[in-house]
């Protein structure tokens, strides 16, 4: 669990003094805390999702007008593994990216409603909570990812990224018989437990959210049409140079092959005209 700190401004006398004491513990600026404490509200959130250690340090200060609400917190035990696919959840456990966002309504469930009784100082009275509407737990979601394959792919991508010094590298492994995704990885990636420490580019699932040239995948469409119309066969030789002119545009291949290739060989050899 995590602990969210709230304040009741009406019960606090010295806002700046309180802010100075809290600032180093919850890592907020004194000015920001003071501004929150000066709000003319009965209840104000100061900091959500604090650790047990932070909670104990604040309680040791003996400040009046402070309280905690115990909350659940999404935790990703495997850190960076499949992070670009899984995504992450925000402070209220709402999905903000990846599978967490796509299936948020199924994973989140429904909130419950309760009556809470408080004492004269505004603190919750133990064992005096009445349920108005029971909460509905979220559903479980089982993915087709294979942890072993995913881990191996990510290790290889990390090595490739380091070796090539590329801006990013991506990989997708799919079962061709079922269409199940066995592994999907991006490097660099991030730890969803600390997602706010990373840039939008690093958090992006570039396999599915970036645009790529179709490249050699379009060979199958062109060849299928030519074969169906009887305009070529798999053994026909076609000269492949370093460029081809279409109307007034000259497109260059990545390599000057300068030889005849069969239709079968053209499928085997990567070619990209730019």
CSV table of C-alpha atoms in Angstrom, one decimal, residues 49-177:
chain,number,residue,atom,x,y,z
A,49,UNK,CA,1.3,7.8,-2.9
A,50,UNK,CA,3.9,8.3,-0.1
A,51,UNK,CA,5.9,5.4,1.3
A,52,UNK,CA,5.6,3.9,4.8
A,53,UNK,CA,8.9,5.5,5.7
A,54,UNK,CA,7.7,8.9,4.7
A,55,UNK,CA,4.5,8.4,6.6
A,56,UNK,CA,6.3,7.6,9.8
A,57,UNK,CA,8.6,10.6,9.4
A,58,UNK,CA,5.7,12.9,9.0
A,59,UNK,CA,3.8,11.4,12.0
A,60,UNK,CA,6.9,11.9,14.1
A,61,UNK,CA,6.6,15.6,13.6
A,62,UNK,CA,3.3,15.7,15.5
A,63,UNK,CA,1.7,18.3,13.1
A,64,UNK,CA,-2.0,19.2,13.7
A,65,UNK,CA,-4.5,19.2,10.8
A,66,UNK,CA,-2.7,16.4,8.9
A,67,UNK,CA,-3.9,12.9,8.0
A,68,UNK,CA,-3.3,9.9,5.7
A,69,UNK,CA,-5.5,7.8,3.5
A,70,UNK,CA,-4.1,4.4,2.7
A,71,UNK,CA,-4.3,3.7,-1.0
A,72,UNK,CA,-3.4,0.9,-3.4
A,73,UNK,CA,-0.5,1.6,-5.8
A,74,UNK,CA,0.2,-0.2,-9.1
A,75,UNK,CA,3.6,-1.9,-8.9
A,76,UNK,CA,5.5,-3.5,-11.7
A,77,UNK,CA,7.8,-6.2,-10.2
A,78,UNK,CA,9.7,-6.9,-13.5
A,79,UNK,CA,10.5,-3.2,-14.0
A,80,UNK,CA,11.4,-2.5,-17.7
A,81,UNK,CA,10.4,-5.9,-19.0
A,82,UNK,CA,7.7,-5.3,-21.8
A,83,UNK,CA,7.2,-1.8,-20.4
A,84,UNK,CA,6.4,-0.2,-23.8
A,85,UNK,CA,3.6,-2.7,-24.3
A,86,UNK,CA,2.2,-2.8,-20.7
A,87,UNK,CA,2.3,1.0,-20.3
A,88,UNK,CA,1.7,2.5,-16.8
A,89,UNK,CA,-1.0,3.8,-14.5
A,90,UNK,CA,-1.3,7.3,-12.9
A,91,UNK,CA,-1.7,8.4,-9.3
A,92,UNK,CA,-5.4,7.2,-9.2
A,93,UNK,CA,-4.4,3.9,-10.9
A,94,UNK,CA,-6.0,5.0,-14.1
A,95,UNK,CA,-4.3,3.7,-17.3
A,96,UNK,CA,-2.2,6.3,-19.1
A,97,UNK,CA,-0.4,4.3,-21.7
A,98,UNK,CA,-0.2,0.8,-23.3
A,99,UNK,CA,-2.3,-2.1,-22.2
A,100,UNK,CA,-3.1,-0.2,-19.0
A,101,UNK,CA,-4.8,2.5,-21.0
A,102,UNK,CA,-6.4,0.3,-23.7
A,103,UNK,CA,-8.1,-2.0,-21.1
A,104,UNK,CA,-8.5,0.6,-18.3
A,105,UNK,CA,-12.2,0.1,-17.9
A,106,UNK,CA,-11.8,-3.7,-17.5
A,107,UNK,CA,-8.8,-3.4,-15.1
A,108,UNK,CA,-10.0,-0.6,-13.0
A,109,UNK,CA,-13.3,-2.0,-11.7
A,110,UNK,CA,-15.9,0.3,-10.0
A,111,UNK,CA,-15.3,2.5,-7.0
A,112,UNK,CA,-17.2,1.9,-3.7
A,113,UNK,CA,-18.9,4.5,-1.5
A,114,UNK,CA,-18.6,4.7,2.3
A,115,UNK,CA,-19.7,6.8,5.3
A,116,UNK,CA,-16.7,7.7,7.4
A,117,UNK,CA,-17.1,9.1,11.0
A,118,UNK,CA,-14.6,11.5,12.4
A,119,UNK,CA,-13.7,12.7,15.9
A,120,UNK,CA,-13.6,16.3,17.0
A,121,UNK,CA,-10.1,16.8,15.5
A,122,UNK,CA,-11.2,15.5,12.1
A,123,UNK,CA,-9.5,12.1,12.3
A,124,UNK,CA,-11.3,8.9,11.2
A,125,UNK,CA,-12.9,6.9,13.9
A,126,UNK,CA,-11.7,3.3,13.6
A,127,UNK,CA,-14.2,0.5,12.8
A,128,UNK,CA,-17.0,3.1,12.2
A,129,UNK,CA,-17.2,2.9,8.4
A,130,UNK,CA,-20.5,2.1,6.7
A,131,UNK,CA,-20.6,0.7,3.2
A,132,UNK,CA,-23.1,2.5,0.9
A,133,UNK,CA,-21.9,0.8,-2.3
A,134,UNK,CA,-19.4,-2.1,-2.3
A,135,UNK,CA,-16.5,-1.6,-4.6
A,136,UNK,CA,-16.2,-4.0,-7.6
A,137,UNK,CA,-12.6,-5.3,-8.2
A,138,UNK,CA,-11.1,-5.0,-11.7
A,139,UNK,CA,-10.7,-8.0,-14.0
A,140,UNK,CA,-7.5,-9.9,-14.6
A,141,UNK,CA,-6.0,-9.7,-18.1
A,142,UNK,CA,-3.8,-12.5,-19.5
A,143,UNK,CA,-1.5,-11.6,-22.4
A,144,UNK,CA,0.1,-13.9,-25.0
A,145,UNK,CA,3.6,-12.6,-24.3
A,146,UNK,CA,6.2,-15.3,-23.5
A,147,UNK,CA,8.4,-13.9,-20.7
A,148,UNK,CA,11.4,-16.0,-21.8
A,149,UNK,CA,11.2,-14.8,-25.4
A,150,UNK,CA,10.5,-11.3,-24.3
A,151,UNK,CA,13.5,-11.2,-22.0
A,152,UNK,CA,15.8,-12.7,-24.7
A,153,UNK,CA,14.6,-10.2,-27.3
A,154,UNK,CA,15.1,-7.2,-25.0
A,155,UNK,CA,18.7,-8.4,-24.1
A,156,UNK,CA,19.5,-8.6,-27.9
A,157,UNK,CA,18.0,-5.2,-28.6
A,158,UNK,CA,20.1,-3.7,-25.7
A,159,UNK,CA,23.2,-5.1,-27.2
A,160,UNK,CA,22.3,-3.9,-30.7
A,161,UNK,CA,21.5,-0.4,-29.5
A,162,UNK,CA,24.8,-0.2,-27.8
A,163,UNK,CA,26.7,-1.6,-30.7
A,164,UNK,CA,25.1,0.5,-33.5
A,165,UNK,CA,24.5,3.6,-31.4
A,166,UNK,CA,21.1,3.9,-33.1
A,167,UNK,CA,18.4,6.3,-31.8
A,168,UNK,CA,16.2,3.3,-31.2
A,169,UNK,CA,15.7,-0.4,-32.0
A,170,UNK,CA,12.5,-2.3,-32.1
A,171,UNK,CA,11.4,-5.9,-32.5
A,172,UNK,CA,8.1,-7.8,-32.8
A,173,UNK,CA,7.7,-11.6,-32.6
A,174,UNK,CA,4.4,-13.1,-33.6
A,175,UNK,CA,3.0,-16.7,-34.0
A,176,UNK,CA,2.1,-16.8,-37.7
A,177,UNK,CA,-0.5,-19.5,-37.1
